[in-house]
Amino acid sequence: MTDPVLPTFEDIVAAADRLDGVARETPVLTHAALDEMSGGTLFVKAECLQVTGSFKIRGAMNRLAQLPDAQRAAGVVAFSSGNHAQGVARAARLLDMPALIVMPSDAPAIKVAGVEADGAEIVFYDRETESREEIAETIARERGAIVVPSFDDPHIVAGQGTAGLEFARQMAVQGAPLDHLICCAGGGGLITGIALAMNRLSPDTHIWAAEPEQHDDWARSLASGEIRTNAPGTRSFCDAILTPAPGEITFALGRRLLSGGLLASDKEVATAMRAAFRYLKIVAEPGGAAALAVALKGLPGALRGKRVGVIVTGGNVDAGLFADVLNGT
Amino acid sequence: MTDPVLPTFEDIVAAADRLDGVARETPVLTHAALDEMSGGTLFVKAECLQVTGSFKIRGAMNRLAQLPDAQRAAGVVAFSSGNHAQGVARAARLLDMPALIVMPSDAPAIKVAGVEADGAEIVFYDRETESREEIAETIARERGAIVVPSFDDPHIVAGQGTAGLEFARQMAVQGAPLDHLICCAGGGGLITGIALAMNRLSPDTHIWAAEPEQHDDWARSLASGEIRTNAPGTRSFCDAILTPAPGEITFALGRRLLSGGLLASDKEVATAMRAAFRYLKIVAEPGGAAALAVALKGLPGALRGKRVGVIVTGGNVDAGLFADVLNGT
């Protein structure tokens, strides 16, 4: 296999221009109670407040905005449990392109509704018996449309990296850089994009991948230096980040730029969702709260007492599930 | 009675300097679903994301920072159902002053905990049988402390007005001013401070007071041109804004600067809380969602199709109540 084309810092800067007026600059929030729980000083970047309720618009818009005009009429196809789906649907609508999304039949209703609201077509598939990749490829071939991958694409990674560009600049205004930054990793598009931005703007910041326990493909891949997949059938309610393995592009970046993986149980993720509700007044979905969970369970030794950035990546969670989490059930 | 001393626009500018590094610039959020529900284009300023979970730190810090050194050792006393309490407790801690807060025994637990976390002393009273004003005055006299009013004070109003300063500037960056702005009114410190700022920076913006149905003291006061009180015993779950009547200072400003009052039922407020959760990913407490409720029930004729600012003023709501609201119970 040839080496994949990797995005550069300059690609992230160019992506930020494409996102001007499309994505929001999301705020960085702090609270003494979170510092006490974690044992460090936390700076929480609330990407749940991003347009479409997650960071995914950043990568999707950067990818779609670079399609040649001739390609736009045929539109795009994507497969996603929901957040990438909403990012692609929104970007396609803004660019006046048709979009079709292949979503699992058990996707959270709020994510399905978000995709529908942006006018995209939806095809559902069964997670257990069908391949979303095959369904998407077949439809794309029939239509002459392109498939927009959810993470393993240099333009997607560069787009997500704009969150890191923002975060580094926001911390510079606050007067001191981050010592560490924790970000959840599913496919790794966001964390590696952020790492690429930080590597230039805040080179002493260590970047850590947060994952659900038993869904620790990034932690094991980083430890071994080779891509490792999760065992089939591992479960977590962090639906947004249950990707089978790091991608070729994201792992090529991650191996070089990430310090390691940190894990949290679903119960610890629920605690983090409650803390985000209570102290920050933001809605975090399970996958979106994984990095906060890793911090609030008590930072590991090397991070204690340090300035630690945390990304809350999304807030697309059904009301009933969120109520259950608040009630501790 | 002599005319009260009213704050000026310049007082708000000076307050913004005192709040630099203390209060956050809160984001302005938008969502197409909210525009559809309201019939206008909504710009939601999320003061629930403010330090202490509500805008109240703005006024409290502006008031306490101007106390002479000789007064600081004796500290301050305040009475409040919770948000002003937290603002005063935080400002006092930052200025290294003792603070005592008189709170109703049925105040939301999250608000009591917030006050305790900032190290303030709390005295509880019974809403039905005791006078919080008398309790506060007695304690303040014994200690030589001053009572910090929650709204009817020119420095408090000027501090709250910094939210309007920010909002006007944020809209200028977005390229067009607001046609209308809706803000909840309890005592009226926030809405009149905002109105004072807008009157200078965005003079064509009409400002409307939002209140719970049957707790329409501002609507009736504005309509009659004289301060009207609520009937005793009126109930609403909007605990933060159940003030008996407009203040002398706030009504003197409001009579001149506000366009009128708009009402929402508790049920409509709950709908707004769910919409803020779902579409904006923010936590709004009942009183904090009153202005959004007024918009989402369907804007009145004069505001339809217009650019309408909405302040979500706070997010200090107990998890159990929020879960009930999400579940529609």
XYZ file of C-alpha atoms in Angstrom, chain B:
329
model
C -40.117 60.870 47.098
C -37.114 62.262 45.248
C -36.373 60.943 41.805
C -34.018 57.961 41.914
C -30.469 58.259 40.557
C -30.495 56.479 37.211
C -27.505 54.762 35.615
C -26.184 56.052 32.302
C -24.690 54.449 29.223
C -21.262 55.564 30.436
C -21.834 53.627 33.673
C -22.297 50.474 31.590
C -19.062 51.092 29.715
C -17.266 51.549 33.040
C -18.892 48.365 34.362
C -17.587 46.414 31.371
C -14.047 47.380 32.399
C -14.661 46.113 35.948
C -15.986 42.833 34.555
C -13.018 42.219 32.268
C -11.601 38.820 33.213
C -14.530 38.126 35.575
C -17.569 37.678 33.315
C -17.483 35.759 30.036
C -18.609 37.030 26.683
C -21.493 34.617 26.151
C -22.215 33.308 22.655
C -25.134 34.199 20.402
C -26.738 31.013 19.058
C -29.163 30.423 16.196
C -31.130 27.487 14.795
C -33.495 27.191 11.840
C -35.973 25.157 13.909
C -36.357 28.040 16.359
C -36.941 30.466 13.487
C -39.656 28.196 12.153
C -41.374 27.843 15.537
C -41.251 31.585 16.234
C -41.968 33.046 12.821
C -38.931 35.327 13.029
C -35.147 35.089 12.919
C -33.949 34.458 16.463
C -30.556 35.320 17.942
C -30.266 33.721 21.375
C -27.712 35.143 23.784
C -26.860 32.304 26.162
C -26.268 33.961 29.532
C -26.836 30.552 31.113
C -23.230 29.932 30.030
C -22.115 32.880 32.153
C -19.915 32.351 35.217
C -22.214 31.218 38.140
C -24.781 30.023 35.586
C -26.603 33.334 35.119
C -26.037 36.983 34.190
C -26.128 38.038 37.867
C -22.339 38.144 38.289
C -22.335 41.213 36.029
C -24.308 43.434 38.387
C -22.955 41.959 41.608
C -19.324 42.450 40.618
C -19.962 45.967 39.378
C -21.624 46.849 42.694
C -19.108 45.201 45.034
C -16.033 46.400 43.149
C -17.066 49.985 43.877
C -17.349 49.577 47.643
C -14.774 51.655 49.526
C -11.976 49.657 51.161
C -13.266 50.594 54.629
C -16.539 48.853 53.846
C -15.080 45.621 52.537
C -14.089 44.017 55.838
C -17.667 44.104 57.155
C -18.803 42.374 54.005
C -22.141 42.244 52.264
C -25.590 40.789 52.812
C -27.996 39.882 50.031
C -31.358 38.165 49.737
C -32.174 36.132 46.683
C -33.823 32.921 45.527
C -30.517 31.953 44.057
C -29.018 33.573 40.991
C -28.254 36.959 42.559
C -27.060 35.010 45.607
C -24.509 33.175 43.488
C -23.418 36.349 41.742
C -22.852 38.135 45.046
C -21.090 35.141 46.603
C -18.715 34.878 43.648
C -18.002 38.622 43.462
C -17.375 38.723 47.219
C -14.968 35.808 47.012
C -13.061 37.403 44.131
C -12.811 40.632 46.145
C -11.958 38.737 49.336
C -14.993 39.965 51.255
C -17.336 38.040 53.563
C -20.855 37.495 52.218
C -24.084 36.333 53.849
C -27.080 35.384 51.751
C -30.690 35.151 52.944
C -32.332 32.444 50.815
C -35.819 30.911 50.837
C -35.923 27.451 52.368
C -37.404 26.137 49.094
C -34.634 27.542 46.854
C -33.420 25.069 44.203
C -30.686 22.874 45.678
C -28.346 23.686 42.801
C -28.502 27.389 43.685
C -27.846 26.736 47.390
C -24.873 24.557 46.475
C -23.508 27.255 44.166
C -23.573 29.818 46.980
C -21.945 27.386 49.412
C -19.222 26.562 46.900
C -18.168 30.204 46.868
C -17.866 30.204 50.652
C -20.783 32.480 51.514
C -22.788 32.055 54.704
C -26.479 31.206 54.187
C -29.503 32.023 56.360
C -32.748 30.375 55.257
C -36.202 31.917 55.712
C -39.759 30.798 55.140
C -41.338 32.528 52.127
C -44.803 32.322 53.673
C -44.161 33.658 57.154
C -40.927 35.675 57.206
C -39.651 38.847 55.557
C -36.323 38.398 53.850
C -35.836 42.167 53.756
C -36.163 42.398 57.556
C -33.840 39.470 58.161
C -31.228 40.929 55.823
C -31.490 44.434 57.303
C -31.168 43.140 60.858
C -28.082 41.078 60.079
C -26.504 43.875 58.054
C -27.056 46.376 60.886
C -25.502 44.022 63.427
C -22.423 43.522 61.255
C -22.070 46.966 59.790
C -22.403 45.262 56.411
C -24.269 46.691 53.469
C -27.233 45.059 51.787
C -26.680 44.486 48.065
C -30.041 44.825 46.317
C -30.776 42.406 43.508
C -32.000 44.949 40.964
C -33.039 48.411 42.158
C -29.574 49.949 42.260
C -27.841 51.973 39.544
C -24.613 49.946 39.778
C -26.484 46.642 39.540
C -28.421 47.868 36.506
C -25.235 49.197 34.869
C -23.497 45.859 35.465
C -26.332 43.832 33.944
C -26.317 46.286 31.046
C -22.944 44.962 29.938
C -24.872 42.012 28.468
C -26.570 44.510 26.173
C -23.269 46.135 25.279
C -21.947 42.740 24.234
C -25.088 41.760 22.359
C -25.172 44.986 20.333
C -21.519 44.541 19.388
C -21.993 40.859 18.510
C -24.866 41.780 16.201
C -22.818 44.549 14.595
C -20.209 41.916 13.703
C -23.015 39.819 12.194
C -23.777 42.717 9.904
C -27.234 43.881 10.991
C -28.812 45.095 14.232
C -31.761 43.497 15.991
C -35.252 44.768 15.180
C -36.527 43.532 18.533
C -35.114 42.072 21.732
C -37.041 40.013 24.299
C -35.713 39.619 27.837
C -37.425 38.259 30.917
C -38.226 40.768 33.656
C -38.310 39.983 37.364
C -37.159 43.117 39.128
C -35.998 44.434 35.790
C -32.301 45.042 36.417
C -31.172 43.096 33.375
C -33.768 44.244 30.882
C -33.411 47.917 31.747
C -29.620 47.727 31.718
C -29.769 46.084 28.308
C -32.291 48.650 27.106
C -29.977 51.455 28.204
C -27.093 49.932 26.237
C -29.222 49.266 23.166
C -30.714 52.734 23.281
C -27.263 54.088 22.490
C -25.766 51.349 20.330
C -28.831 50.053 18.516
C -31.510 52.739 18.924
C -34.007 51.183 16.510
C -34.213 47.939 18.497
C -37.499 47.583 20.402
C -37.165 45.934 23.826
C -39.921 43.687 25.227
C -40.333 42.262 28.735
C -41.195 38.555 29.027
C -43.077 37.292 32.088
C -44.998 34.250 33.279
C -48.745 34.491 32.751
C -50.537 35.837 35.831
C -47.219 37.262 37.018
C -47.493 40.185 34.652
C -46.490 43.117 36.843
C -44.206 44.579 34.186
C -46.769 44.227 31.397
C -49.429 45.944 33.503
C -47.027 48.558 34.831
C -45.839 49.464 31.344
C -49.400 49.560 30.011
C -50.627 51.826 32.815
C -47.513 53.969 33.182
C -47.396 53.259 36.937
C -45.815 50.529 39.037
C -48.268 47.643 39.520
C -47.716 44.703 41.843
C -48.656 41.092 41.284
C -51.577 39.708 43.187
C -50.244 37.786 46.221
C -50.173 34.035 45.758
C -49.622 33.977 41.981
C -47.580 30.898 41.122
C -45.159 29.865 38.411
C -42.171 27.520 38.310
C -40.071 30.440 36.972
C -38.529 30.949 40.432
C -35.851 33.393 39.254
C -38.271 36.086 38.087
C -41.103 36.050 40.648
C -40.474 39.581 41.923
C -43.567 41.360 43.318
C -43.212 44.533 41.218
C -40.825 46.637 39.120
C -38.368 48.724 41.150
C -38.284 52.517 41.315
C -35.096 52.750 39.294
C -35.864 49.943 36.901
C -39.371 51.235 36.218
C -38.151 54.797 35.685
C -35.886 53.378 32.980
C -38.355 50.798 31.720
C -41.201 53.254 31.245
C -39.009 55.212 28.863
C -37.133 52.393 27.120
C -39.407 49.315 26.913
C -42.079 48.666 24.297
C -44.341 46.462 26.446
C -44.786 43.081 28.080
C -45.291 39.629 26.542
C -46.490 36.576 28.491
C -45.904 32.813 28.451
C -47.484 29.983 30.417
C -45.400 27.544 32.452
C -46.206 24.936 29.809
C -44.821 27.207 27.090
C -41.729 27.815 29.215
C -41.205 24.055 29.500
C -41.484 23.769 25.712
C -38.819 26.456 25.379
C -36.535 24.606 27.812
C -36.880 21.466 25.683
C -36.183 23.433 22.495
C -33.075 25.016 24.031
C -31.898 21.523 25.027
C -32.639 20.013 21.654
C -31.560 22.673 19.207
C -29.042 24.837 21.082
C -27.583 22.236 23.498
C -27.885 24.642 26.400
C -29.485 24.227 29.817
C -32.086 26.916 30.515
C -33.795 27.208 33.893
C -37.522 28.053 33.886
C -37.179 31.787 34.502
C -34.243 31.860 32.099
C -36.364 30.425 29.303
C -39.293 32.850 29.625
C -38.171 35.125 26.783
C -37.532 32.157 24.504
C -40.983 30.836 25.412
C -42.589 34.106 24.368
C -40.839 33.822 20.999
C -41.437 30.107 20.391
C -45.165 30.215 21.159
C -45.313 32.352 18.002
C -44.100 35.930 17.845
C -46.794 38.623 17.979
C -47.611 40.344 14.690
C -45.236 43.288 14.966
C -42.270 40.986 15.550
C -43.021 38.366 12.883
C -40.425 38.042 10.152
C -38.066 40.312 12.065
C -34.599 39.861 13.576
C -35.373 39.163 17.213
C -32.832 38.897 20.024
C -33.681 36.627 22.952
C -31.813 36.425 26.249
C -31.645 33.043 27.979
C -30.731 34.422 31.369
C -29.770 31.416 33.487
C -29.345 27.656 33.690
C -29.463 26.893 37.404
C -32.087 24.179 37.464
C -32.114 20.999 39.511
C -31.451 17.832 37.531
C -34.680 16.167 38.645
C -36.846 19.067 37.501
C -34.975 19.285 34.195
C -35.477 15.558 33.626
C -39.203 15.980 34.300
C -39.346 18.818 31.774
C -37.534 16.690 29.174
C -39.992 13.871 29.804
C -42.895 16.285 29.499
C -44.193 15.509 32.987
